[in-house]
Short mmCIF file of C-alpha atoms in Angstrom, two decimals:
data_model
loop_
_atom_site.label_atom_id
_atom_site.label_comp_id
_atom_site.label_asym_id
_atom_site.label_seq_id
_atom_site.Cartn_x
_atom_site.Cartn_y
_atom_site.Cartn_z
CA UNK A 29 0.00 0.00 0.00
CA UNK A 30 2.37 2.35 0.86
CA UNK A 31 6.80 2.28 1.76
CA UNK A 32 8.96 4.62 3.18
CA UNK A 33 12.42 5.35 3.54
CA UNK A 34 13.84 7.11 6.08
CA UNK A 35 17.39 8.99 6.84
CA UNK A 36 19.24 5.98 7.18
CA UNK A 37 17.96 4.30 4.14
CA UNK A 38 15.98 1.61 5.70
CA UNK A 39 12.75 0.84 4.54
CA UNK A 40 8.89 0.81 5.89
CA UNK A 41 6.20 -1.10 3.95
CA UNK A 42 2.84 -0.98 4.87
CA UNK A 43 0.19 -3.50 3.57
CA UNK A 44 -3.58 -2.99 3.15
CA UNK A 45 -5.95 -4.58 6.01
CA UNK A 46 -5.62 -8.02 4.98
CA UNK A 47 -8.57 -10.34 5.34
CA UNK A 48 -8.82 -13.91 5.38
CA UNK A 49 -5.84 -15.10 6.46
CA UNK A 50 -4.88 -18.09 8.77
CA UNK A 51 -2.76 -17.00 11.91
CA UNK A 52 0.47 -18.41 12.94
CA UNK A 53 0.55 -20.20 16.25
CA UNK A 54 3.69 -21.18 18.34
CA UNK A 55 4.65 -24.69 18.56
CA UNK A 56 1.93 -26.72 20.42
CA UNK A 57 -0.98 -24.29 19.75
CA UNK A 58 -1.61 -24.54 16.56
CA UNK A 59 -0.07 -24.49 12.86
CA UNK A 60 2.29 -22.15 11.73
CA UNK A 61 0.86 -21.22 8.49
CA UNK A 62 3.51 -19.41 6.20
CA UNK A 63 2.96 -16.81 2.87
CA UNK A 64 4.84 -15.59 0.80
CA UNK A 65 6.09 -11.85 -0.53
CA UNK A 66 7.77 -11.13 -3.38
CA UNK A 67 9.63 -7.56 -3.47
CA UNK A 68 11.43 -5.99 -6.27
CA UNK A 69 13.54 -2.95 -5.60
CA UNK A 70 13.88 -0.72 -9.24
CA UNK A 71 16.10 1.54 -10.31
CA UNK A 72 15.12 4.17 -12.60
CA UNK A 73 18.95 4.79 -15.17
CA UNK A 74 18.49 6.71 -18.03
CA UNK A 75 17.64 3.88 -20.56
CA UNK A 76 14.84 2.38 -18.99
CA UNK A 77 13.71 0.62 -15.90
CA UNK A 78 15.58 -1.68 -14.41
CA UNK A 79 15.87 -4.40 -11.79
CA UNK A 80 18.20 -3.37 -8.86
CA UNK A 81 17.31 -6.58 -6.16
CA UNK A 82 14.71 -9.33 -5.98
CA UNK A 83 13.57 -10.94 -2.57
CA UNK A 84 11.64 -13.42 -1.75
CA UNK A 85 10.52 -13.36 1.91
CA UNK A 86 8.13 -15.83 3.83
CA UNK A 87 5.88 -14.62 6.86
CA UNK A 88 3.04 -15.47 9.30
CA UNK A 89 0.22 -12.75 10.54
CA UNK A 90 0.01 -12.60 14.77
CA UNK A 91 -0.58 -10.50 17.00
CA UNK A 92 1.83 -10.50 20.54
CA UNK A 93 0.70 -8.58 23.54
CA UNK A 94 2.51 -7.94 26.94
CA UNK A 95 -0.69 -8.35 29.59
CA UNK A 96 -0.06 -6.53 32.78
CA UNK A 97 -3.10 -5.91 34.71
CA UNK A 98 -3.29 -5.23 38.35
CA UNK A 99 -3.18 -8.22 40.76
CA UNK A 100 -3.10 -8.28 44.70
CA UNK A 101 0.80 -7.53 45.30
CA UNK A 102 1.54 -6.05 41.90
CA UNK A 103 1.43 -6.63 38.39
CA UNK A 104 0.74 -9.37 36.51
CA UNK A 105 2.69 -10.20 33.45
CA UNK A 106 1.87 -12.49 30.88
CA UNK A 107 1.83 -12.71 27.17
CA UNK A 108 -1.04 -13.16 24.58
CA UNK A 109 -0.42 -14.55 21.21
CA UNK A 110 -3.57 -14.45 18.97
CA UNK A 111 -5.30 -13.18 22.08
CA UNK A 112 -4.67 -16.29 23.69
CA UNK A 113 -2.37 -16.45 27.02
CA UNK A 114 0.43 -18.26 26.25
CA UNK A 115 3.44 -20.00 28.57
CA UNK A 116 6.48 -19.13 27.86
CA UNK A 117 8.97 -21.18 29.25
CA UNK A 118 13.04 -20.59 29.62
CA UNK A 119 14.82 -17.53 30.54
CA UNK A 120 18.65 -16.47 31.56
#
């Protein structure tokens, strides 16, 4: 829909609302359905268009949310993916 570029030359591409699509679970919830974008980067020379880089780059649609809602004592904290509260297990 739209991309950006900003000061440092990185850029920033924003998709339309996508419908329809089947969201990616982490292992043990669910699949981990995958699709697929294909970007190509042009340069503009004098003779013509032409084609500067090619990717092709594979992806899943979730959503990941950091819960913390008040609890006797404190906070809680606990993570949603999907909208779902999910363990997370192993930490340093």
């Amino acid at each position: 829909e739209s991309i950006t570029v900003d000061h440092n030359g990185f850029y920033s591409v924003t998709l339309p609302n996508v419908q329809g699509v089947n969201a990616w679970w982490p292992n043990g919830y669910g699949a981990q359905p995958l699709y697929q974008l294909n970007v190509t980067v042009f340069g503009v020379p004098m003779n013509g268009q032409t084609v500067v880089q090619y990717e092709v780059v594979s992806f899943g649609f979730r959503t990941v949310e950091l819960v913390q809602d008040p609890i006797p004592g404190g906070t809680s904290f606990e993570f949603h993916v999907n909208h779902v509260p999910i363990f997370i297990k192993g930490a340093n």
